[in-house]
Coordinates of C-alpha atoms in Angstrom, one line a residue:
Chain A
M1 CA 42.3 94.4 127.4
S2 CA 45.0 92.2 125.8
A3 CA 42.3 89.9 124.4
A4 CA 40.7 93.0 122.8
A5 CA 44.1 94.1 121.4
S6 CA 44.9 90.7 119.9
F7 CA 41.4 90.5 118.5
G8 CA 41.8 93.9 116.9
R9 CA 44.9 92.6 115.1
A10 CA 43.2 89.3 114.1
A11 CA 40.2 91.2 112.8
G12 CA 42.3 93.9 111.3
G13 CA 41.8 93.1 107.7
A14 CA 40.1 90.7 105.3
S15 CA 43.5 89.7 104.2
S16 CA 44.5 88.4 107.6
A17 CA 44.1 84.7 108.2
G18 CA 41.4 83.1 110.4
T19 CA 37.6 83.0 110.3
P20 CA 35.9 86.3 110.5
P21 CA 34.1 86.9 113.8
S22 CA 30.4 86.6 114.2
L23 CA 28.3 89.5 115.5
R24 CA 25.9 88.6 118.3
F25 CA 23.2 90.6 120.0
E26 CA 22.4 88.6 123.2
S27 CA 19.1 89.3 124.9
V28 CA 19.6 93.0 124.3
A29 CA 17.2 95.4 126.1
L30 CA 17.3 99.2 126.3
T31 CA 15.1 102.2 126.9
Y32 CA 15.8 105.6 125.5
P33 CA 16.1 108.4 128.0
R34 CA 12.7 109.8 128.9
A35 CA 10.9 107.1 126.9
A36 CA 8.0 105.4 128.6
T37 CA 8.5 102.0 127.0
P38 CA 11.6 100.1 126.1
A39 CA 12.8 100.3 122.5
L40 CA 14.3 96.8 122.7
R41 CA 13.3 93.9 124.9
G42 CA 15.4 90.8 125.0
V43 CA 16.4 90.9 121.3
T44 CA 18.8 88.2 120.2
V45 CA 20.4 88.3 116.7
H46 CA 23.3 86.1 115.6
A47 CA 25.0 87.1 112.4
A48 CA 27.3 84.3 111.4
P49 CA 30.3 84.6 109.1
G50 CA 29.8 83.6 105.5
C51 CA 26.1 84.5 105.2
V52 CA 23.7 87.4 105.1
T53 CA 21.6 87.9 108.2
A54 CA 18.7 90.3 108.0
V55 CA 16.7 92.2 110.6
V56 CA 13.3 93.2 109.3
G57 CA 10.2 94.7 110.9
P58 CA 7.8 97.7 110.6
N59 CA 8.7 101.3 111.3
G60 CA 9.5 101.8 115.0
S61 CA 10.1 98.1 115.7
G62 CA 13.6 98.7 116.9
K63 CA 15.7 97.8 113.8
S64 CA 17.7 101.0 113.8
T65 CA 18.0 101.0 117.5
L66 CA 20.0 97.8 117.2
V67 CA 22.5 99.6 115.0
R68 CA 22.6 102.6 117.3
A69 CA 23.3 100.3 120.2
L70 CA 26.1 98.7 118.2
L71 CA 27.5 102.2 117.6
R72 CA 27.3 102.8 121.4
R73 CA 25.0 105.9 120.9
V74 CA 22.6 104.4 123.4
A75 CA 23.3 102.3 126.5
L76 CA 22.0 98.7 127.0
S77 CA 20.0 98.1 130.1
A78 CA 20.4 94.3 129.8
G79 CA 22.1 91.8 127.5
E80 CA 25.3 92.3 125.6
I81 CA 26.7 92.7 122.1
R82 CA 29.7 90.6 121.1
V83 CA 32.0 90.8 118.1
G84 CA 33.5 87.3 117.9
D85 CA 34.5 86.5 121.5
V86 CA 34.9 90.1 122.5
A87 CA 32.2 92.1 124.3
L88 CA 31.6 95.5 122.7
P89 CA 32.7 97.6 125.7
A90 CA 36.2 95.9 125.6
L91 CA 36.8 97.2 122.0
A92 CA 38.5 100.6 121.6
A93 CA 36.9 102.9 119.1
R94 CA 39.3 102.2 116.3
E95 CA 39.5 98.4 117.0
F96 CA 35.7 98.4 116.6
A97 CA 35.9 100.2 113.3
R98 CA 38.5 97.8 112.0
A99 CA 36.4 94.8 112.9
V100 CA 32.9 96.1 112.0
A101 CA 32.1 98.5 109.1
V102 CA 28.7 100.2 109.6
V103 CA 26.7 102.1 107.1
P104 CA 24.3 104.1 109.3
Q105 CA 20.9 105.0 108.1
R106 CA 21.5 108.8 108.1
E107 CA 24.5 110.9 107.4
E108 CA 25.0 114.6 106.9
V109 CA 26.5 116.3 103.8
Q110 CA 27.0 119.7 105.3
M111 CA 30.8 119.3 104.8
P112 CA 31.0 117.8 101.3
L113 CA 34.0 115.9 100.0
P114 CA 35.1 114.6 96.6
V115 CA 33.8 111.0 96.4
R116 CA 37.2 109.4 96.3
E117 CA 38.3 111.3 99.4
F118 CA 35.1 110.4 101.1
V119 CA 35.7 106.7 100.4
A120 CA 39.3 107.2 101.6
L121 CA 38.0 108.0 105.1
G122 CA 37.3 104.3 105.4
R123 CA 41.1 103.7 105.3
H124 CA 41.8 105.9 108.2
V125 CA 40.8 103.2 110.7
H126 CA 44.0 101.5 109.7
L127 CA 46.2 104.7 109.5
G128 CA 47.9 106.9 112.0
A129 CA 47.3 110.7 112.2
F130 CA 49.9 111.5 109.6
T131 CA 50.4 108.2 107.7
P132 CA 49.9 108.8 104.0
L133 CA 47.8 106.5 102.0
G134 CA 50.0 103.6 100.8
A135 CA 49.7 101.5 97.6
H136 CA 47.4 99.0 99.4
D137 CA 45.2 101.8 100.6
L138 CA 44.9 103.4 97.2
A139 CA 44.1 100.0 95.6
T140 CA 41.5 99.2 98.2
I141 CA 39.8 102.6 97.6
E142 CA 39.6 101.9 93.8
Q143 CA 38.4 98.4 94.4
S144 CA 35.7 99.6 96.8
L145 CA 34.5 102.3 94.4
D146 CA 34.4 99.6 91.7
R147 CA 32.4 97.1 93.7
A148 CA 29.9 99.8 94.7
G149 CA 29.7 100.8 91.0
M150 CA 30.9 104.3 91.8
V151 CA 34.1 104.6 89.7
H152 CA 32.6 106.9 87.2
L153 CA 31.5 109.3 90.0
A154 CA 34.8 109.3 91.9
D155 CA 35.6 112.9 91.2
R156 CA 32.2 114.3 91.9
R157 CA 31.4 116.0 95.2
T158 CA 29.2 114.2 97.7
D159 CA 26.7 117.1 97.8
T160 CA 26.0 116.7 94.1
L161 CA 25.0 113.0 94.3
S162 CA 21.5 111.6 93.9
G163 CA 20.0 109.7 96.9
G164 CA 20.9 106.4 95.3
E165 CA 24.5 107.5 94.5
W166 CA 24.9 108.7 98.0
Q167 CA 23.9 105.3 99.4
R168 CA 26.3 103.5 97.2
V169 CA 29.2 105.8 98.0
R170 CA 28.6 105.1 101.7
I171 CA 28.7 101.4 101.0
A172 CA 32.0 101.9 99.1
R173 CA 33.4 103.7 102.2
A174 CA 32.4 100.8 104.4
L175 CA 34.1 98.4 102.0
A176 CA 37.2 100.4 102.1
Q177 CA 37.4 99.7 105.9
E178 CA 38.1 96.1 105.0
A179 CA 36.4 95.0 108.1
P180 CA 35.4 91.3 108.4
V181 CA 31.9 92.3 109.7
L182 CA 29.6 94.6 107.6
V183 CA 26.4 96.1 109.0
L184 CA 24.1 98.1 106.8
D185 CA 21.0 100.0 107.9
E186 CA 18.5 100.4 105.1
P187 CA 21.2 100.5 102.4
T188 CA 18.8 100.3 99.4
T189 CA 16.6 103.3 100.4
F190 CA 16.3 105.6 97.3
L191 CA 17.7 102.9 95.0
D192 CA 15.9 101.8 91.8
I193 CA 15.4 98.1 91.1
A194 CA 18.7 97.6 89.2
H195 CA 20.8 99.4 91.8
E196 CA 18.9 97.7 94.6
M197 CA 19.5 94.3 93.1
A198 CA 23.2 95.2 92.6
V199 CA 23.5 96.0 96.3
F200 CA 21.9 92.7 97.3
E201 CA 24.1 90.8 94.9
L202 CA 27.2 92.6 96.3
L203 CA 26.2 91.7 99.9
D204 CA 25.7 88.1 98.8
A205 CA 29.1 88.1 97.2
L206 CA 30.8 89.6 100.3
A207 CA 29.1 86.9 102.4
A208 CA 30.3 84.2 100.0
E209 CA 33.8 85.5 100.5
G210 CA 33.4 84.8 104.2
R211 CA 32.4 88.1 105.7
T212 CA 29.7 88.5 108.3
V213 CA 26.9 90.6 106.8
L214 CA 24.1 92.0 108.9
L215 CA 21.4 93.9 107.0
V216 CA 18.6 96.0 108.3
S217 CA 16.0 96.3 105.6
H218 CA 12.3 97.0 104.7
Q219 CA 12.6 94.8 101.5
L220 CA 11.1 91.6 102.8
N221 CA 10.9 89.9 99.4
L222 CA 14.5 90.6 98.6
V223 CA 15.6 89.7 102.1
A224 CA 13.7 86.4 101.7
R225 CA 15.8 85.6 98.6
F226 CA 19.2 86.7 99.9
A227 CA 19.3 86.2 103.6
S228 CA 20.0 82.8 105.2
H229 CA 18.7 84.0 108.5
I230 CA 16.0 86.5 109.2
V231 CA 15.0 88.2 112.5
L232 CA 11.6 89.8 112.4
L233 CA 11.2 92.6 115.1
H234 CA 7.9 93.8 116.4
A235 CA 7.6 96.6 119.0
G236 CA 11.1 95.9 120.3
E237 CA 10.8 92.2 120.5
V238 CA 11.6 89.3 118.3
A239 CA 8.4 88.2 116.6
A240 CA 10.1 85.4 114.5
S241 CA 13.6 84.3 113.8
G242 CA 14.8 81.7 111.4
T243 CA 15.1 81.0 107.7
A244 CA 12.9 82.8 105.1
N245 CA 10.4 79.9 105.1
E246 CA 10.1 80.0 108.9
V247 CA 9.7 83.8 109.2
M248 CA 7.7 84.6 106.1
R249 CA 4.4 83.2 107.3
G250 CA 1.1 85.0 106.5
D251 CA -0.2 84.9 110.1
V252 CA 3.0 86.2 111.6
L253 CA 3.5 89.0 109.1
E254 CA -0.1 90.1 109.2
R255 CA 0.0 90.4 112.9
V256 CA 3.3 92.3 112.9
Y257 CA 2.5 94.7 110.0
E258 CA -1.2 95.0 110.9
W259 CA -2.2 94.8 107.2
P260 CA -3.9 91.9 105.4
L261 CA -1.5 90.1 103.1
V262 CA -0.8 86.8 101.5
V263 CA 2.5 85.0 101.3
T264 CA 3.0 83.3 97.9
R265 CA 6.0 81.6 96.4
D266 CA 8.0 83.4 93.9
P267 CA 7.5 81.3 90.7
A268 CA 11.0 82.0 89.4
V269 CA 13.2 81.5 92.4
G270 CA 11.0 79.6 94.8
A271 CA 11.5 82.0 97.7
P272 CA 8.5 83.1 99.8
A273 CA 7.1 86.4 98.6
L274 CA 4.8 88.8 100.5
L275 CA 1.9 90.4 98.7
P276 CA 0.0 93.1 100.6
L277 CA -3.7 93.2 99.8
R278 CA -5.8 96.3 99.0
G279 CA -8.4 97.7 101.2
G280 CA -6.4 96.9 104.3
S281 CA -7.3 100.1 106.2
R282 CA -10.9 98.9 106.6
G283 CA -9.8 95.7 108.2
R284 CA -7.0 97.2 110.2
R285 CA -7.1 96.7 113.9
G286 CA -7.3 99.8 116.0
Chain B
M1 CA 42.8 121.1 96.0
N2 CA 45.2 123.0 93.7
R3 CA 48.8 122.8 94.8
L4 CA 49.2 126.6 94.3
V5 CA 46.5 127.5 96.9
V6 CA 48.9 127.6 99.8
P7 CA 52.0 129.1 98.1
A8 CA 49.8 131.8 96.5
G9 CA 48.2 132.5 99.8
L10 CA 51.6 132.9 101.5
L11 CA 52.8 135.2 98.8
L12 CA 49.6 137.3 99.2
L13 CA 50.1 137.3 102.9
V14 CA 53.7 138.7 102.6
V15 CA 52.6 141.3 100.0
V16 CA 49.7 142.5 102.2
M17 CA 51.9 142.6 105.3
L18 CA 54.5 144.7 103.4
V19 CA 51.7 147.1 102.3
A20 CA 50.4 147.2 105.9
L21 CA 53.9 148.1 107.2
G22 CA 54.0 151.0 104.8
V23 CA 50.5 152.4 105.4
G24 CA 49.8 155.0 108.1
A25 CA 50.4 158.5 109.3
V26 CA 53.8 158.3 107.7
S27 CA 53.5 156.6 104.3
I28 CA 56.5 154.5 103.4
P29 CA 57.1 153.0 99.9
V30 CA 57.2 149.2 99.7
G31 CA 60.9 149.2 98.7
D32 CA 61.8 151.2 101.8
V33 CA 59.6 148.9 103.9
W34 CA 61.5 145.9 102.8
R35 CA 64.9 147.5 103.6
A36 CA 63.6 148.6 106.9
V37 CA 62.5 145.1 107.8
L38 CA 66.1 144.0 107.1
G39 CA 67.3 146.9 109.3
E40 CA 68.6 149.2 106.5
G41 CA 67.7 152.8 105.7
E42 CA 66.8 155.8 107.8
T43 CA 66.6 155.0 111.5
Q44 CA 63.3 156.7 111.9
V45 CA 61.7 154.6 109.1
V46 CA 63.3 151.4 110.6
S47 CA 61.8 152.3 113.9
I48 CA 58.3 152.9 112.5
V49 CA 58.4 149.6 110.6
R50 CA 60.0 147.5 113.2
D51 CA 58.8 148.8 116.5
L52 CA 55.5 150.5 115.7
R53 CA 53.9 148.7 112.8
G54 CA 55.8 145.4 113.0
P55 CA 54.1 144.0 116.0
R56 CA 50.7 145.3 114.9
V57 CA 50.9 143.7 111.5
L58 CA 52.3 140.4 112.8
L59 CA 49.7 140.3 115.6
A60 CA 46.9 140.9 113.0
A61 CA 48.2 138.0 110.9
L62 CA 48.5 135.6 113.9
V63 CA 45.0 136.6 115.2
G64 CA 43.5 136.1 111.8
A65 CA 45.1 132.7 111.4
G66 CA 44.0 131.6 114.9
L67 CA 40.4 132.8 114.4
A68 CA 40.1 131.1 111.0
M69 CA 41.5 127.8 112.3
S70 CA 39.2 128.0 115.3
G71 CA 36.3 128.5 113.0
A72 CA 37.3 125.7 110.7
A73 CA 37.5 123.3 113.6
L74 CA 34.2 124.4 115.2
Q75 CA 32.4 124.1 111.9
G76 CA 33.7 120.6 111.5
T77 CA 32.8 119.3 115.0
L78 CA 29.4 121.1 115.0
R79 CA 28.7 120.1 111.3
N80 CA 27.6 123.7 110.7
P81 CA 29.3 126.0 108.2
L82 CA 28.0 129.0 110.2
A83 CA 29.8 128.1 113.4
E84 CA 32.7 130.3 114.6
P85 CA 34.0 131.3 118.0
Y86 CA 32.4 134.8 118.0
L87 CA 28.9 133.6 117.1
L88 CA 29.1 130.7 119.5
G89 CA 29.8 133.1 122.4
V90 CA 33.1 131.5 123.1
S91 CA 35.1 134.7 122.3
G92 CA 32.6 136.6 124.5
G93 CA 33.3 134.3 127.4
A94 CA 37.0 134.7 126.9
A95 CA 36.6 138.5 127.0
V96 CA 34.6 138.3 130.2
G97 CA 37.3 136.2 131.8
A98 CA 40.0 138.7 130.8
V99 CA 37.9 141.7 131.8
V100 CA 37.0 140.2 135.2
A101 CA 40.7 139.5 135.8
L102 CA 41.6 143.1 135.0
T103 CA 38.8 144.7 137.1
V104 CA 39.8 142.7 140.2
G105 CA 43.4 144.0 139.7
L106 CA 45.1 141.0 138.2
G107 CA 46.6 142.9 135.3
S108 CA 49.6 140.8 134.2
A109 CA 49.3 139.6 130.6
T110 CA 49.7 136.0 131.6
V111 CA 47.0 136.1 134.1
V112 CA 44.7 137.9 131.7
T113 CA 45.3 135.2 129.0
L114 CA 44.7 132.4 131.5
A115 CA 41.5 134.1 132.6
A116 CA 40.4 134.3 129.0
F117 CA 41.0 130.6 128.7
G118 CA 38.9 130.1 131.8
G119 CA 36.1 132.3 130.4
A120 CA 36.1 130.5 127.1
A121 CA 35.9 127.1 128.8
V122 CA 33.0 128.3 130.9
A123 CA 31.2 129.8 127.9
T124 CA 31.8 126.5 125.9
G125 CA 30.3 124.5 128.7
V126 CA 27.3 126.9 129.1
V127 CA 26.6 126.9 125.3
A128 CA 26.8 123.1 125.2
L129 CA 24.5 122.8 128.3
L130 CA 21.9 125.3 127.0
A131 CA 21.7 123.4 123.7
R132 CA 21.4 120.1 125.6
I133 CA 18.6 121.5 127.8
A134 CA 16.8 122.9 124.8
G135 CA 17.2 120.0 122.4
G136 CA 17.9 116.9 124.4
R137 CA 21.1 116.4 122.4
A138 CA 23.7 118.8 121.1
E139 CA 21.8 119.9 117.9
P140 CA 24.1 122.2 115.9
R141 CA 21.5 124.9 115.2
L142 CA 20.5 125.1 118.8
L143 CA 24.1 125.4 119.7
L144 CA 24.4 128.5 117.5
M145 CA 21.4 130.1 119.1
A146 CA 22.7 129.4 122.6
G147 CA 26.0 130.9 121.5
V148 CA 24.4 134.1 120.3
V149 CA 22.6 134.4 123.7
V150 CA 25.8 133.7 125.6
G151 CA 27.6 136.3 123.5
A152 CA 25.0 139.0 124.2
F153 CA 25.3 138.2 127.9
A154 CA 29.1 138.5 127.7
N155 CA 28.8 141.9 126.1
A156 CA 26.5 143.0 128.9
V157 CA 29.0 141.8 131.5
I158 CA 31.8 143.7 129.8
L159 CA 29.8 146.9 129.7
V160 CA 28.9 146.6 133.4
A161 CA 32.4 145.7 134.5
L162 CA 34.1 148.4 132.6
A163 CA 31.5 151.2 133.0
D164 CA 33.7 153.2 135.3
A165 CA 37.1 151.9 134.2
P166 CA 39.8 154.6 134.2
P167 CA 40.6 154.9 130.5
D168 CA 44.3 155.4 131.1
R169 CA 44.8 152.2 133.1
I170 CA 42.4 149.7 131.6
R171 CA 41.3 149.3 128.0
G172 CA 37.7 150.3 127.6
A173 CA 34.6 148.2 126.8
L174 CA 34.7 149.3 123.2
W175 CA 38.3 147.9 122.8
W176 CA 37.1 144.5 124.1
M177 CA 33.9 144.4 122.2
M178 CA 35.1 145.6 118.9
G179 CA 38.7 144.5 118.9
S180 CA 41.9 146.5 118.0
T181 CA 45.5 145.8 117.2
A182 CA 46.4 149.5 117.9
D183 CA 48.4 148.8 121.0
A184 CA 50.1 145.6 119.9
T185 CA 53.4 144.7 121.6
W186 CA 56.1 142.2 120.8
P187 CA 55.3 140.1 124.0
A188 CA 51.6 140.0 122.8
V189 CA 52.9 138.7 119.4
A190 CA 55.0 136.1 121.2
R191 CA 52.1 134.9 123.4
T192 CA 49.7 134.7 120.4
A193 CA 52.3 132.9 118.3
M194 CA 52.8 130.3 121.0
A195 CA 49.1 129.7 121.4
L196 CA 48.7 129.4 117.6
L197 CA 51.5 126.8 117.5
L198 CA 50.2 124.8 120.4
F199 CA 46.4 124.8 119.8
G200 CA 46.6 125.1 116.0
G201 CA 49.1 122.3 116.1
I202 CA 46.7 120.1 118.1
L203 CA 43.9 120.7 115.6
V204 CA 46.2 119.9 112.7
V205 CA 47.2 116.6 114.4
R206 CA 43.5 115.8 115.0
A207 CA 42.5 116.8 111.5
R208 CA 41.5 113.2 110.4
E209 CA 39.3 113.0 113.5
L210 CA 37.7 116.2 112.4
D211 CA 37.0 114.7 108.9
V212 CA 34.9 112.0 110.4
L213 CA 33.3 114.1 113.1
S214 CA 32.0 116.4 110.4
L215 CA 29.9 113.4 109.0
G216 CA 27.8 113.1 112.2
E217 CA 27.9 111.1 115.4
E218 CA 27.0 107.7 114.0
P219 CA 29.2 107.7 110.9
A220 CA 32.1 109.0 113.1
V221 CA 31.8 106.1 115.4
A222 CA 31.5 103.8 112.5
L223 CA 34.8 105.2 111.2
G224 CA 36.6 104.6 114.5
A225 CA 36.3 108.0 116.3
D226 CA 35.8 108.2 120.1
V227 CA 33.1 110.7 119.3
D228 CA 32.2 112.3 122.6
R229 CA 35.8 112.7 123.7
A230 CA 37.1 113.9 120.4
A231 CA 34.3 116.4 120.0
R232 CA 34.9 117.8 123.5
T233 CA 38.7 118.0 122.9
V234 CA 38.3 119.8 119.6
F235 CA 35.7 122.2 120.9
L236 CA 37.8 123.1 123.9
V237 CA 41.1 123.5 121.9
A238 CA 39.4 125.6 119.3
S239 CA 37.9 127.8 122.0
W240 CA 41.3 128.3 123.6
L241 CA 42.8 129.2 120.3
A242 CA 40.1 131.9 120.0
A243 CA 40.5 132.9 123.6
S244 CA 44.2 133.6 123.0
T245 CA 43.4 136.0 120.3
V246 CA 40.8 137.7 122.5
A247 CA 43.3 138.3 125.2
A248 CA 45.6 139.9 122.6
V249 CA 43.2 142.1 120.6
G250 CA 39.7 141.8 122.0
L251 CA 36.6 140.5 120.2
I252 CA 36.8 140.1 116.4
G253 CA 33.9 138.3 114.7
F254 CA 33.3 136.7 111.4
V255 CA 36.9 135.9 110.4
G256 CA 36.3 132.4 111.7
L257 CA 33.1 132.2 109.6
V258 CA 34.2 133.7 106.3
V259 CA 37.7 132.2 105.9
P260 CA 37.0 128.5 106.3
N261 CA 34.1 128.8 103.8
L262 CA 36.4 130.6 101.4
A263 CA 39.0 127.9 101.9
R264 CA 36.4 125.2 101.0
A265 CA 35.6 127.2 97.9
L266 CA 39.3 127.1 97.0
G267 CA 39.1 123.3 97.2
A268 CA 40.3 122.6 100.8
H269 CA 37.8 120.0 102.0
R270 CA 39.8 117.6 104.2
H271 CA 40.4 119.3 107.5
R272 CA 44.2 119.2 107.4
A273 CA 44.2 121.2 104.2
L274 CA 41.3 123.3 105.4
L275 CA 43.1 124.3 108.6
V276 CA 46.3 125.2 106.9
V277 CA 44.6 127.2 104.1
S278 CA 42.3 128.9 106.6
A279 CA 45.4 130.0 108.7
V280 CA 47.1 131.5 105.7
Y281 CA 44.1 133.3 104.3
G282 CA 42.8 134.2 107.7
G283 CA 46.0 136.0 108.5
T284 CA 45.9 137.8 105.1
L285 CA 42.3 138.8 105.6
L286 CA 42.8 140.3 109.0
V287 CA 46.0 142.2 108.0
A288 CA 44.0 143.7 105.1
A289 CA 41.1 144.5 107.4
D290 CA 43.5 146.2 109.8
V291 CA 44.9 148.3 106.9
A292 CA 41.3 149.3 106.0
A293 CA 40.5 150.1 109.6
R294 CA 43.5 152.5 109.7
S295 CA 43.1 154.1 106.3
V296 CA 39.4 154.3 105.3
R297 CA 38.7 157.2 107.5
A298 CA 42.2 158.3 108.4
P299 CA 43.3 159.9 110.7
V300 CA 40.3 158.4 112.5
E301 CA 40.9 154.7 113.2
L302 CA 37.9 152.3 112.9
P303 CA 37.5 149.4 115.3
L304 CA 38.9 146.3 113.6
G305 CA 35.9 144.2 114.8
A306 CA 33.6 146.6 113.1
V307 CA 35.4 146.2 109.8
T308 CA 35.3 142.4 109.9
A309 CA 31.6 142.6 110.9
L310 CA 30.8 144.9 108.0
V311 CA 32.3 142.3 105.7
G312 CA 31.1 139.2 107.6
V313 CA 27.4 139.9 108.2
P314 CA 26.5 140.1 104.5
F315 CA 28.5 136.9 104.0
F316 CA 26.7 135.2 106.9
L317 CA 23.3 136.2 105.4
A318 CA 24.2 134.9 102.0
R319 CA 25.5 131.6 103.4
L320 CA 22.4 131.3 105.6
R321 CA 20.2 131.7 102.5
R322 CA 22.0 128.9 100.8
L323 CA 21.5 126.7 103.8
A324 CA 17.7 127.3 104.0

């Protein structure tokens, strides 16, 4: 417990000295209650500080289950999740949120808030029940709004935002947590090209500052350009893991996505790029 | 939120309370009411204001505040702007607890209040369990449906238990099911005030947790909440707050629904502000409703719960339509 407490302090803010912790899923397995087959089988993902690590895979491959396991909404049947040297169960709820900022895939807007107050919720992981927001908190909130490109919408209410604005305001809230580890589940859903690129550039910059960034995404081609390590999931198992060149292989992706495709090389940036072919349903395996 | 919302609400509350002290079989002008509150003027007027109407008006204010805070907290944890203790069956469970204690002869006010807490806790558990069975997880909409069923069952139990109650010894089923402040006493005011301070205080302390709980389970964990434990605690504390009002005045619905939504419309979004604004305006609303209950068909007195339902049901339907 004392190890966890000292970790909580060490990981308490990006400003504190020391290397940010890695986030490691070690041979994680789990089965949802009343499900016939396991949702994850021996999945290992290592997200190292200073780079963007991506988890990709088709719908239902277990990507979001990884995030749910990280948020302790579903119990592991085997393996473990570690934040730095600390196993997940040893972290108290608030210690976890100070070390790892998560943007979950879904979130409700039944109880709308003004955008700035919504982002301020990210500061609460550092504050007591009655501690008012201090100068550093207020500065962090503005900075987070700015980095997510949301300053002009700071006084709007969350239930009046478009899908893309809603995604960015949630990213701003995660930034306000000032956690050394950042986990985002499909953060660019609903975003147009410019905003999607801006989010990827932001994640790249955050990683360059030394943070640990784990990204769950459908955007294989963007992931191939920004992530230094990619884990491809298929039916709850790791189908491939490595650099973009190692994972983005036509035979592997065709088997996993069950659709004919070619992998080319992006002429501008040299990264591997996936191109799904037409007429795939005819050739699709049962 | 505008800085004037709370002071304006408090001013309104005081004005409505002064009016309420003056309205009744003997009508007293506001100036005389104020002097009577201070103990000046005719002894008869002082006695009416201080001994007869004083506890009644104060109890209505406390009950309204408690129900509104309970509703605000339940809406936050369940992420459902239609949640409130009455519709969730929690108040009904509290009433059953109180009525059962009375019918087995445990008539002391303390025991009745504790029995109401027990009944509310059981109802809370049953509602959560029903929703879990029906939906696998505690889905907010299912929780409301389970609550309505538990509430109906509670009403049935009250009717059966009090079918042959001697009207001179035990309050009748109608008193419990439709609520009334008619026989308010100073000890009842004191008990309700203590419950409001204790349970309302706990909710205010946990307001920041409520802020994140209202975003959903996963975001709440991401923001550092111990979700299951926090949700259980808030649910139970909000239920006991409602139960303490039930023990004092019976079942009064829809205050917990209408007032927090009104408070949000006034700009109170974060739960600390929401709880405080709800308390102030909830108190005001119920005192006003009590005045209406006494005066609309005077000298006949309407059940207070019927007045709040007449206001609350159209509101519920309008809010439901906006959700759908």
